[in-house]
mmCIF file of C-alpha atoms in Angstrom:
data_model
loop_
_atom_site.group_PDB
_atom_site.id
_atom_site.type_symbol
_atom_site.label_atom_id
_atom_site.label_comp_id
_atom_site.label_asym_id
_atom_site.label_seq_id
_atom_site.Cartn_x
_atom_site.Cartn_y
_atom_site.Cartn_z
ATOM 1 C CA UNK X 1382 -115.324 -20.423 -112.255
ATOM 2 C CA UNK X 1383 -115.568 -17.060 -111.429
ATOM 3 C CA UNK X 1384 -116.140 -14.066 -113.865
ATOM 4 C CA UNK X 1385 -114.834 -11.056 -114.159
ATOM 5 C CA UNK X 1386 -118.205 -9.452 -113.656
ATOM 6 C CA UNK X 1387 -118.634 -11.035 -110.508
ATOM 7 C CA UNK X 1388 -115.666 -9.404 -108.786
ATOM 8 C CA UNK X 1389 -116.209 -6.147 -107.358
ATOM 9 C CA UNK X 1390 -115.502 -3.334 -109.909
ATOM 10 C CA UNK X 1391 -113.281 -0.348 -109.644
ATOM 11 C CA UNK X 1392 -115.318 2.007 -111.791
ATOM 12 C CA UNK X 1393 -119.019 2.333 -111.017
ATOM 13 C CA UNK X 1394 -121.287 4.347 -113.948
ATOM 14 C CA UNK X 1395 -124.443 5.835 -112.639
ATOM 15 C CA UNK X 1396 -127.080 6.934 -115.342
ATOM 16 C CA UNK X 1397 -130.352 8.412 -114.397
ATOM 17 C CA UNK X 1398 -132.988 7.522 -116.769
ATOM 18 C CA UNK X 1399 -136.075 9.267 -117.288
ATOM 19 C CA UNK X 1400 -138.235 8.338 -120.856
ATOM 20 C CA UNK X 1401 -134.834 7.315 -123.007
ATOM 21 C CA UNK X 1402 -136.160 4.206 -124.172
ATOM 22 C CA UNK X 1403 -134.529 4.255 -127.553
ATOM 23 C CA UNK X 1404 -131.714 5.256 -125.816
ATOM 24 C CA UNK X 1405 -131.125 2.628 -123.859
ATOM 25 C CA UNK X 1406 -129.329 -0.226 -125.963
ATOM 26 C CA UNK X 1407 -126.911 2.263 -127.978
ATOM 27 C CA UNK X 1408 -126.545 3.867 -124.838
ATOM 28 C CA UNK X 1409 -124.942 0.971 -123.017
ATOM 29 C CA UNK X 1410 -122.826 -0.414 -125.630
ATOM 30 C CA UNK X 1411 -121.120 2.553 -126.146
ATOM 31 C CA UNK X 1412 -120.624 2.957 -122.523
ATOM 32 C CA UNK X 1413 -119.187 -1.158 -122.665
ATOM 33 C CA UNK X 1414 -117.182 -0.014 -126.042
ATOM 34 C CA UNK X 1415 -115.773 2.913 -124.108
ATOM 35 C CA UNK X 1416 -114.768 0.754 -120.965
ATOM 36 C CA UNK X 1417 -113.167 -1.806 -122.946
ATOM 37 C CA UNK X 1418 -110.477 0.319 -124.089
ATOM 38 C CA UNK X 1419 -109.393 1.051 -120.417
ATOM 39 C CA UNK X 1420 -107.812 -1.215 -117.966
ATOM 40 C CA UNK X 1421 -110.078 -1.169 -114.992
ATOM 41 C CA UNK X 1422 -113.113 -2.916 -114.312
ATOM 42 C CA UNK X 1423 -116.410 -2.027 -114.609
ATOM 43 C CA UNK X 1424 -120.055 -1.980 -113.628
ATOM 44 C CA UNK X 1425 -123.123 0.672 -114.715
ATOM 45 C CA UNK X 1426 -125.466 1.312 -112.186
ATOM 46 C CA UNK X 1427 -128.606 2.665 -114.168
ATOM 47 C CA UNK X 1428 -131.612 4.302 -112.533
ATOM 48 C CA UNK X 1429 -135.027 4.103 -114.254
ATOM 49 C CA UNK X 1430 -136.723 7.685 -112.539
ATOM 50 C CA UNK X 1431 -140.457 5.917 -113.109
ATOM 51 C CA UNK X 1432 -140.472 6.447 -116.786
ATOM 52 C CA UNK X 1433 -143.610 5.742 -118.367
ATOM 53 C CA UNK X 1434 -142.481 4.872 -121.731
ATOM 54 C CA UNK X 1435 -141.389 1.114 -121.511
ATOM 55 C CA UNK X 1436 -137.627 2.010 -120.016
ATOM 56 C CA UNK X 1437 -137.817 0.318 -116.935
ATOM 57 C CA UNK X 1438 -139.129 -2.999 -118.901
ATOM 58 C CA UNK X 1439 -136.345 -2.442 -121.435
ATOM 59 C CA UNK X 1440 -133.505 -1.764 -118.835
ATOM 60 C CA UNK X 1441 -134.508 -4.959 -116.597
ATOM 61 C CA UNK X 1442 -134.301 -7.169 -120.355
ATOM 62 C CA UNK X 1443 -130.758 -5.420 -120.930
ATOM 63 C CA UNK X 1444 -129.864 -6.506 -117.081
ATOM 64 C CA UNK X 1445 -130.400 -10.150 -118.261
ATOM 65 C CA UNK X 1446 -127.493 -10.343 -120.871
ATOM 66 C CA UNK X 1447 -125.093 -8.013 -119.766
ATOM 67 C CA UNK X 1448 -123.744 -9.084 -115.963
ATOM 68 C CA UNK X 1449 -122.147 -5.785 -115.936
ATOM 69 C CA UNK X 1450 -125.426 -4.043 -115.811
ATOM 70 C CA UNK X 1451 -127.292 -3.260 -112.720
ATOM 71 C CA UNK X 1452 -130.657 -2.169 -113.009
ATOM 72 C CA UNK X 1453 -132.475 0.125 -110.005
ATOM 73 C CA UNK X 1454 -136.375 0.962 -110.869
ATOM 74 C CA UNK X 1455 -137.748 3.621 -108.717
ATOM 75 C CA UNK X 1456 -141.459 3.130 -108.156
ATOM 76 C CA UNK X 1457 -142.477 6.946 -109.572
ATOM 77 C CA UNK X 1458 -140.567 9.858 -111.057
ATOM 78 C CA UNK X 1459 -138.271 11.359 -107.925
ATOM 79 C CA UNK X 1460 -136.570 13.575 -110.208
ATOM 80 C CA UNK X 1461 -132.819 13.204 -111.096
ATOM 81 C CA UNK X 1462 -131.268 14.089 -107.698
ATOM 82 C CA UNK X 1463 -132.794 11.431 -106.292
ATOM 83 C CA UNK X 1464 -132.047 8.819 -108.722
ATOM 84 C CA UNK X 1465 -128.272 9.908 -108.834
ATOM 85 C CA UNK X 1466 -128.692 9.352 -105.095
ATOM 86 C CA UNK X 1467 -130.029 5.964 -105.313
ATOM 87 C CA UNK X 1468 -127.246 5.125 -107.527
ATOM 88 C CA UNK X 1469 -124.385 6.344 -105.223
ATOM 89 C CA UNK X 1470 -126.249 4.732 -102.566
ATOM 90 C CA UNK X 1471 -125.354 1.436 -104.734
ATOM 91 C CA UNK X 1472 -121.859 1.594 -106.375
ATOM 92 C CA UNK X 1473 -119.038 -0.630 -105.148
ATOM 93 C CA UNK X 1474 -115.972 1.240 -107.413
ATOM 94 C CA UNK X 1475 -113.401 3.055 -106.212
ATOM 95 C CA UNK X 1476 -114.374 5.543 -108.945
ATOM 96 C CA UNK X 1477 -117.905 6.667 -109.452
ATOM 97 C CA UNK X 1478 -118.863 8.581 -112.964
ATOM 98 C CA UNK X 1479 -121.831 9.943 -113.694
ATOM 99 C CA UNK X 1480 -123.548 10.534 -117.383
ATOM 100 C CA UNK X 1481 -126.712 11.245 -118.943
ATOM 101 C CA UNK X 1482 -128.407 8.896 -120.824
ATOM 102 C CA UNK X 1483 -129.476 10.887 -123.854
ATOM 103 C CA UNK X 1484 -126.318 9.619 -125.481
ATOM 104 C CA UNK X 1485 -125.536 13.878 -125.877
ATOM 105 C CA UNK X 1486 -122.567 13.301 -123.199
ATOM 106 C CA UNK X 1487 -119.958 11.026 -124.990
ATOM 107 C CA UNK X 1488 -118.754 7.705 -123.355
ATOM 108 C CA UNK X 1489 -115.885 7.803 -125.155
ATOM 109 C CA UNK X 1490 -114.731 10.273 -122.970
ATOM 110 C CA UNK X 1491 -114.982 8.550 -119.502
ATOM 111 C CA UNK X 1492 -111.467 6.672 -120.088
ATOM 112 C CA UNK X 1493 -109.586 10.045 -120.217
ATOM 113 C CA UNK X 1494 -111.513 10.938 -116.611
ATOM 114 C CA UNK X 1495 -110.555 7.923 -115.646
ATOM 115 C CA UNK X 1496 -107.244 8.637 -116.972
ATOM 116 C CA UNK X 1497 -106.676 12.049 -115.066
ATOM 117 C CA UNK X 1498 -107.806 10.742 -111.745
ATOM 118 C CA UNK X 1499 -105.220 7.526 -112.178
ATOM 119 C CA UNK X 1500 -102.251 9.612 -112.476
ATOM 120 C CA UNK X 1501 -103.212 12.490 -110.606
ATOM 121 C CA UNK X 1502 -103.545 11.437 -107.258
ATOM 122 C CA UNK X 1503 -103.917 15.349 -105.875
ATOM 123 C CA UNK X 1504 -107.357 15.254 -107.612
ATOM 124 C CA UNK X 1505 -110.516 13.898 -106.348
ATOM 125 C CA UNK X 1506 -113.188 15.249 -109.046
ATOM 126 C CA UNK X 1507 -113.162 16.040 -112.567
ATOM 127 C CA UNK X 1508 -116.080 17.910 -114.518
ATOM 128 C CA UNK X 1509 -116.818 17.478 -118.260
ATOM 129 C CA UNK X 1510 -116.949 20.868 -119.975
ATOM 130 C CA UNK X 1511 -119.416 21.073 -123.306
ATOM 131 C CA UNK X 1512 -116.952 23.287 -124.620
ATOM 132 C CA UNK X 1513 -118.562 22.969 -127.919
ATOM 133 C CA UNK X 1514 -121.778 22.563 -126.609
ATOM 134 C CA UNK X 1515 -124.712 21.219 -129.407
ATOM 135 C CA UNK X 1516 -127.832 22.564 -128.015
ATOM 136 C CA UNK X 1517 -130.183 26.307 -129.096
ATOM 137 C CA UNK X 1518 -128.615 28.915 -128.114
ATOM 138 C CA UNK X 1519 -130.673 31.326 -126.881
ATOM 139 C CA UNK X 1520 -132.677 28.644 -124.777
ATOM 140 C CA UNK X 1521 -129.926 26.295 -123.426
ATOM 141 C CA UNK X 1522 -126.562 27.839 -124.116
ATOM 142 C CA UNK X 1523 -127.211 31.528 -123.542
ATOM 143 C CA UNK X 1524 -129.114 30.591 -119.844
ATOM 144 C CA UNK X 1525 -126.297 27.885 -118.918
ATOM 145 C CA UNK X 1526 -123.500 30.333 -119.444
ATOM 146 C CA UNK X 1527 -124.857 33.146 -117.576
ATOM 147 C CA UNK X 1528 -125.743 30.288 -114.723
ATOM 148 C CA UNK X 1529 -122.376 29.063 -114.463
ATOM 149 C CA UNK X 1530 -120.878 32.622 -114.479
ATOM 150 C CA UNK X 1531 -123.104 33.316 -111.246
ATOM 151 C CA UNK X 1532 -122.754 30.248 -109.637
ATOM 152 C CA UNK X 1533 -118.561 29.933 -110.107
ATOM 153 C CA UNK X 1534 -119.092 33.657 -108.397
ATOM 154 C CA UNK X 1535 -120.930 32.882 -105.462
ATOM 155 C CA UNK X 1536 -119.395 29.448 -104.726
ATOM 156 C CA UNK X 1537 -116.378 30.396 -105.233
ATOM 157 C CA UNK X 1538 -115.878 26.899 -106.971
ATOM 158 C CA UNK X 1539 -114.769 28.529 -110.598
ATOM 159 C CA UNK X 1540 -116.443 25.744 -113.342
ATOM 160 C CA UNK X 1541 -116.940 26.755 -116.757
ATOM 161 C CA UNK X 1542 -119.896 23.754 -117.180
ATOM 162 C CA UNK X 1543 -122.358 23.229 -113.966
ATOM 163 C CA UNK X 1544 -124.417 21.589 -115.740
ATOM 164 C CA UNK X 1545 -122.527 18.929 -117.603
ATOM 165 C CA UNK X 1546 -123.432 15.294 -116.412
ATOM 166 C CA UNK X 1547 -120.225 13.867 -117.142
ATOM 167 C CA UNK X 1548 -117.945 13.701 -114.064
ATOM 168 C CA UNK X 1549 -115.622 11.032 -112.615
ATOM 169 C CA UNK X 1550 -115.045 11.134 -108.391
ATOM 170 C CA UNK X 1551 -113.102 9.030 -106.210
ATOM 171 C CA UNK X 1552 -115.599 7.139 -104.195
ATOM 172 C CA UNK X 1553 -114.487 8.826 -100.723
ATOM 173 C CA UNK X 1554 -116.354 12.080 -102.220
ATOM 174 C CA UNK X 1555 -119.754 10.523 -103.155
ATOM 175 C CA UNK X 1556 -119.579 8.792 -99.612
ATOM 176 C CA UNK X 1557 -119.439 12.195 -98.186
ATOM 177 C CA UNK X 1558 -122.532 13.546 -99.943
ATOM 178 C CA UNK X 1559 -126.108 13.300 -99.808
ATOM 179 C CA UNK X 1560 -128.421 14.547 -102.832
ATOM 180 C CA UNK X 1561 -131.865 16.472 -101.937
ATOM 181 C CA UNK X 1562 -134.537 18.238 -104.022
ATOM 182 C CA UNK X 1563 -132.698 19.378 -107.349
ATOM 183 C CA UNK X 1564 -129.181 19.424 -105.582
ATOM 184 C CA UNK X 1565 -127.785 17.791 -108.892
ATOM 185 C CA UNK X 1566 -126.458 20.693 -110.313
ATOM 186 C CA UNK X 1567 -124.300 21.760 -107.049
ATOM 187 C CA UNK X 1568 -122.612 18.719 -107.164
ATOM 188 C CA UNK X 1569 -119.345 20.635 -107.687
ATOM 189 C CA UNK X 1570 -120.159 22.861 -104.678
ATOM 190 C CA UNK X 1571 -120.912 20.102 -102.284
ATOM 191 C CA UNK X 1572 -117.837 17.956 -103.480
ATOM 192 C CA UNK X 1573 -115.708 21.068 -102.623
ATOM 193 C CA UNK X 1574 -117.661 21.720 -99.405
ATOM 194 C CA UNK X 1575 -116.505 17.849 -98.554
ATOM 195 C CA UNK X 1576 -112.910 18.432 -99.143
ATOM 196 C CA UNK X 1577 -113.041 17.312 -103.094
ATOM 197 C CA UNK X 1578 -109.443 18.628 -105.506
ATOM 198 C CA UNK X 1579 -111.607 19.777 -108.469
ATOM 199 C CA UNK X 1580 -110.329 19.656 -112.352
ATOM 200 C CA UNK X 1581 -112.199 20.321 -115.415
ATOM 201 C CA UNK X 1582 -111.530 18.899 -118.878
ATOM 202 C CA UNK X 1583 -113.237 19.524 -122.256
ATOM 203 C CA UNK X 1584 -115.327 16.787 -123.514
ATOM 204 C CA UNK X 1585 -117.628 15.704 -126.278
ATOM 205 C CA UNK X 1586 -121.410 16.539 -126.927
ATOM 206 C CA UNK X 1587 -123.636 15.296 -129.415
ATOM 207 C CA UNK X 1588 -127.274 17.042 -130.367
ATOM 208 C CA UNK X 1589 -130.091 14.568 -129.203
ATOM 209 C CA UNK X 1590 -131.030 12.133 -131.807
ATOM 210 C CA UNK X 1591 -134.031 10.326 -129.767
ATOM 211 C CA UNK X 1592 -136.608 11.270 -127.337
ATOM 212 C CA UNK X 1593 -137.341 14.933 -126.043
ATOM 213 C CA UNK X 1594 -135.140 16.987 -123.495
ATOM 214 C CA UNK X 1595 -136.670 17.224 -119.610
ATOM 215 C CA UNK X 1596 -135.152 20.522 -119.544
ATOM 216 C CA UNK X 1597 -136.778 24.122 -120.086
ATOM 217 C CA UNK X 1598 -136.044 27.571 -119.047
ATOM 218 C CA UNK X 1599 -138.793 27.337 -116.575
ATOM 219 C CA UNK X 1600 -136.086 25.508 -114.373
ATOM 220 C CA UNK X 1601 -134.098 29.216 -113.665
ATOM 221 C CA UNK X 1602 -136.368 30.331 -111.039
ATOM 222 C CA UNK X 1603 -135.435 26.838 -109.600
ATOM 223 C CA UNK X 1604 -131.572 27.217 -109.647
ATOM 224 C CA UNK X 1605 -131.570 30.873 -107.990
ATOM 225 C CA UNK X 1606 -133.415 29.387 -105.248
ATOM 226 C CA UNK X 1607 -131.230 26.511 -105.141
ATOM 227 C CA UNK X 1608 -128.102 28.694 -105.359
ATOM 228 C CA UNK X 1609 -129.074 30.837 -102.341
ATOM 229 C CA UNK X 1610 -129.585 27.214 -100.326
ATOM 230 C CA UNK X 1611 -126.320 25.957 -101.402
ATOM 231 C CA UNK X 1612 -124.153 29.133 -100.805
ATOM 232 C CA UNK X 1613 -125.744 29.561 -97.309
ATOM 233 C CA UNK X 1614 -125.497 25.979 -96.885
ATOM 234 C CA UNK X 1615 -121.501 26.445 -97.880
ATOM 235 C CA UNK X 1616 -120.725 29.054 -96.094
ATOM 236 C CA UNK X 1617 -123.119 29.488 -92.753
ATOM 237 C CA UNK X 1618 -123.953 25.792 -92.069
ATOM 238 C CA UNK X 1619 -121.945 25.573 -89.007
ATOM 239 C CA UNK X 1620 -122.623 29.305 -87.782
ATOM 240 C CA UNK X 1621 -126.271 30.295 -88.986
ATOM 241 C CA UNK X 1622 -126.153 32.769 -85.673
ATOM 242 C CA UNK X 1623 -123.341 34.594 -88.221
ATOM 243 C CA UNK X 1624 -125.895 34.650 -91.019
ATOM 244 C CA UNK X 1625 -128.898 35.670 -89.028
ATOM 245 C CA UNK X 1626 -127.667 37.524 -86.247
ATOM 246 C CA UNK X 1627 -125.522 39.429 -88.424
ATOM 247 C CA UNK X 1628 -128.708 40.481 -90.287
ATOM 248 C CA UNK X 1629 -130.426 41.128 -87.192
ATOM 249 C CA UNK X 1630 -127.716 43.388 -85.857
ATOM 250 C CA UNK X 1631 -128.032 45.459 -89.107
ATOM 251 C CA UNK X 1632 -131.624 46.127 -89.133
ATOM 252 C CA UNK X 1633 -131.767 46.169 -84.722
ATOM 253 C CA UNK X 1634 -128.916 49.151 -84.462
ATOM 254 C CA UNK X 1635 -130.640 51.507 -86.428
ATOM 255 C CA UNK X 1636 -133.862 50.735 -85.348
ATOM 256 C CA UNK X 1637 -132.375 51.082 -81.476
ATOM 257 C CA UNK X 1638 -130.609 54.550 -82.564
ATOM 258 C CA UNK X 1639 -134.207 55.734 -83.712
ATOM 259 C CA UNK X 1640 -136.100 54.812 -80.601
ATOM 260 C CA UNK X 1641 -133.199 56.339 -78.116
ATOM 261 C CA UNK X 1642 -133.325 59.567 -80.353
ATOM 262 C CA UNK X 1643 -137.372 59.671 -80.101
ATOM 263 C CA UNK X 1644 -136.801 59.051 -76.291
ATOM 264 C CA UNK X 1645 -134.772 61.987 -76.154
ATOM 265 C CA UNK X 1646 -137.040 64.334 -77.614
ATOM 266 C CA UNK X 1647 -139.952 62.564 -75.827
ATOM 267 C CA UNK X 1648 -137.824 63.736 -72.247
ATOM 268 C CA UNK X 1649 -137.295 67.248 -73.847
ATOM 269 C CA UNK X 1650 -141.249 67.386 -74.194
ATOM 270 C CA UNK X 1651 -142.014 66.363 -77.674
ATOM 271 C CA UNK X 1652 -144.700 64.673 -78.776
ATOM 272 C CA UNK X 1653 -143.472 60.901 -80.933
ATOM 273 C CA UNK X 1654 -146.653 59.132 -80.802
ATOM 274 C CA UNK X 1655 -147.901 59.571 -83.970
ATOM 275 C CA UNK X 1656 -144.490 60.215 -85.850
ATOM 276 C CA UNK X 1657 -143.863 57.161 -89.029
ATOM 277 C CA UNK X 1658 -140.464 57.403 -87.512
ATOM 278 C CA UNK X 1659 -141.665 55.834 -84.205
ATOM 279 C CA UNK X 1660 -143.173 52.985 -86.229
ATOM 280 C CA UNK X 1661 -140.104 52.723 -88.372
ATOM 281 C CA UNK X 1662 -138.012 52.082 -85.132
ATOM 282 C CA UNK X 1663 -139.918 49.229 -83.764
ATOM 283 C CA UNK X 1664 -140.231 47.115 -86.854
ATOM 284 C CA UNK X 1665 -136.743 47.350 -86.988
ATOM 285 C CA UNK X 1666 -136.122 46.423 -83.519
ATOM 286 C CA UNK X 1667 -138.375 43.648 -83.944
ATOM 287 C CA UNK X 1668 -137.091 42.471 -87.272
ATOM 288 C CA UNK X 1669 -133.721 42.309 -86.042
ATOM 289 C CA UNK X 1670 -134.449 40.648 -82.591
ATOM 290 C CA UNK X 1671 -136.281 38.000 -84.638
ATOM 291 C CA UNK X 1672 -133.371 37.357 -86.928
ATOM 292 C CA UNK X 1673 -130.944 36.604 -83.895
ATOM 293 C CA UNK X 1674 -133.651 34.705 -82.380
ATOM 294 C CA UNK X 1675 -133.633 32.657 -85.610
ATOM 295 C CA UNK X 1676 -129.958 32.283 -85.436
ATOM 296 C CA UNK X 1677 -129.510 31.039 -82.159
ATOM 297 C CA UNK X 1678 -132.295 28.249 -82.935
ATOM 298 C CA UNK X 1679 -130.111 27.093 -85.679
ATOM 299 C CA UNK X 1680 -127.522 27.550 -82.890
ATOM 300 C CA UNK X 1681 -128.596 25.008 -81.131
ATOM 301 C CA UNK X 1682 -129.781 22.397 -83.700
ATOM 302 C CA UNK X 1683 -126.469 22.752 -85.355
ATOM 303 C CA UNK X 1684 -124.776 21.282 -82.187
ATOM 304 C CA UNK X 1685 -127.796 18.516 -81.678
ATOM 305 C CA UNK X 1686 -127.253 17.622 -84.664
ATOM 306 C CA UNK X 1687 -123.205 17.558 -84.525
ATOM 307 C CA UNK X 1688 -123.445 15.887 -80.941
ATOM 308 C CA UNK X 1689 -125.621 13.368 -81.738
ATOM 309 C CA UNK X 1690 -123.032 12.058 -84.336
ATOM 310 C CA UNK X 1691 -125.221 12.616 -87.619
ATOM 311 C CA UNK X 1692 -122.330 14.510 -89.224
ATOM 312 C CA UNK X 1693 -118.921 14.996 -88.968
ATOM 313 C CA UNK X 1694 -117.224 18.354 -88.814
ATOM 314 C CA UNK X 1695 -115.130 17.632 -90.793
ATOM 315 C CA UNK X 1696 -112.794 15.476 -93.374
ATOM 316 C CA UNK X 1697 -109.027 14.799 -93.055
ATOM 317 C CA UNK X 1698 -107.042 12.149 -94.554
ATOM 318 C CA UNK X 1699 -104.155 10.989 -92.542
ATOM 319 C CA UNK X 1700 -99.910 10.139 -93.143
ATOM 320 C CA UNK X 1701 -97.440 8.613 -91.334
ATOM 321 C CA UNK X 1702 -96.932 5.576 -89.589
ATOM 322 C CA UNK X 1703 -99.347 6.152 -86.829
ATOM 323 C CA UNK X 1704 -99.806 3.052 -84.272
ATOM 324 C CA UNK X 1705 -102.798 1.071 -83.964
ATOM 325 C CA UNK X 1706 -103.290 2.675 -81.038
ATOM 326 C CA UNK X 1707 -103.992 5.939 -82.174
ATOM 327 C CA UNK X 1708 -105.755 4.790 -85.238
ATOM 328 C CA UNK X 1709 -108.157 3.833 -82.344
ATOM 329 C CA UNK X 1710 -108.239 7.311 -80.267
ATOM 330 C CA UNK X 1711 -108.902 9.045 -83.526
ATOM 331 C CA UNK X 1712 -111.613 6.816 -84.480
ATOM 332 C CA UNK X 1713 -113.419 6.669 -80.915
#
């Protein structure tokens, strides 16, 4: 006969684990408490990051006894981007949801995502906000709010809670991303960037009980760099010529008006060649010429890369009764 857990799932939970081994077996029977209460079946995907405390070992023992429980072991610490990857690479549900396993984000919460994304078929996303976040202020809280102020700024995707790990998508979204470096905490910005209706709801957090947090404020100098990556990647990653050559244009044009106005006065029998100004006009001319240069080289690999078929422009979802046909001339 066959069971329930042997079907394919609707929801798929991806956890990253790094060192929670304490964590673990409270950990997933809140998350199988929580799913009981909802309709739709399940399945948790959870990703052991090469911890070195006895989780992977733990998390293969809980895969034994509970079907619903997938266990992926990296073989070394990637860091958390890449083991969220390797879990969307891996999840069969329609929806995909996303939690820490600390136990600070709240299971209990994931049927009311689930909820909002059931009856709300205009949305493709929704964020957990730690509202009444339970973490030091000055360390955690103070740095996070002042991070989420910037980013919501320069994204232009307006979130009150980057960095919460609770988040429900429809699966179409996390098929349409790809997670790199420390991307994790863009996920908002890239889900836009692929088309993704974004809502935010409050939800519950907890202060740790076991283990230590991975996070520090060490990790700031990280996110600005990240930032400037994603909001150049949002806005310029079709037209880098725009982003360069538009830089390039605003240090070449004064440099050119310099060396045209020392050509003058050279022709009215000056002397230039050992004026700063001079040097001043050349490094901008140079500067500038190099930025375009750099922009049409991203030009071109922009449209390799388009042309070869490794991306796709971009998204659409389609209405109508449209023959099968043109289902066909669309898709070739």
């Amino acid at each position: 006969m066959t069971s329930v857990h042997d079907l394919i799932p609707e929801v798929s939970i991806v956890v990253p684990i790094y060192n929670e081994f304490d964590n673990l077996p409270d950990l997933v029977a809140r998350i199988d408490a929580a799913m009981r209460t909802q309709p739709l079946s399940y399945e948790l995907i959870a990703v052991d990051d090469g911890s070195n405390d006895g989780s992977a070992k733990r998390l293969r023992e809980i895969s034994e006894t509970h079907p619903w429980v997938r266990a992926v072991c990296l073989v070394r610490n990637y860091g958390q981007s890449s083991a969220l990857q390797a879990g969307f690479d891996r999840v069969r549900g329609r929806y995909v949801v996303t939690l820490d396993a600390d136990l600070q984000n709240e299971p209990g919460d994931i049927p009311l995502l689930l909820e909002r994304l059931e009856n709300e078929p205009d949305l493709d996303m929704i964020s957990g906000w730690r509202k009444n976040r339970q973490d030091k202020a000055l360390s955690r809280r103070l740095p996070s709010v002042l991070a989420n102020r910037l980013i919501s700024k320069l994204t232009n995707v307006q979130l009150h809670d980057y960095g919460c790990a609770l988040k429900a998508y429809r699966r179409e979204i996390i098929d349409r991303i790809r997670l790199y470096g420390e991307m994790h905490r863009f996920i908002p910005s890239l889900a836009r960037d692929a088309g993704a209706r974004i809502a935010e709801v409050p939800v519950r957090h907890h202060a740790r009980t076991h283990g230590v947090s991975k996070y520090g404020i060490d990790r700031t100098f990280r996110v600005i760099l990240d930032l400037i990556f994603i909001v150049f990647f949002m806005r310029f990653r079709q037209r880098p010529l725009h982003a360069f050559g538009g830089f390039g244009l605003w240090l070449a044009t004064p440099g050119a008006l310099i060396l045209m106005w020392l050509f003058v006065e050279k022709l009215m029998g000056e002397d230039i060649g050992g004026r700063p100004l001079l040097m001043a006009g050349v490094m901008l001319m140079l500067m500038g010429m190099q930025f375009i240069a750099a922009g049409l080289i991203g030009e071109l690999l922009t449209r390799i890369y388009y042309e070869s078929g490794s991306g796709l422009q971009y998204y659409a979802k389609e209405y109508g009764a449209a023959t099968v046909e043109e289902r066909r001339k669309v898709a070739s």
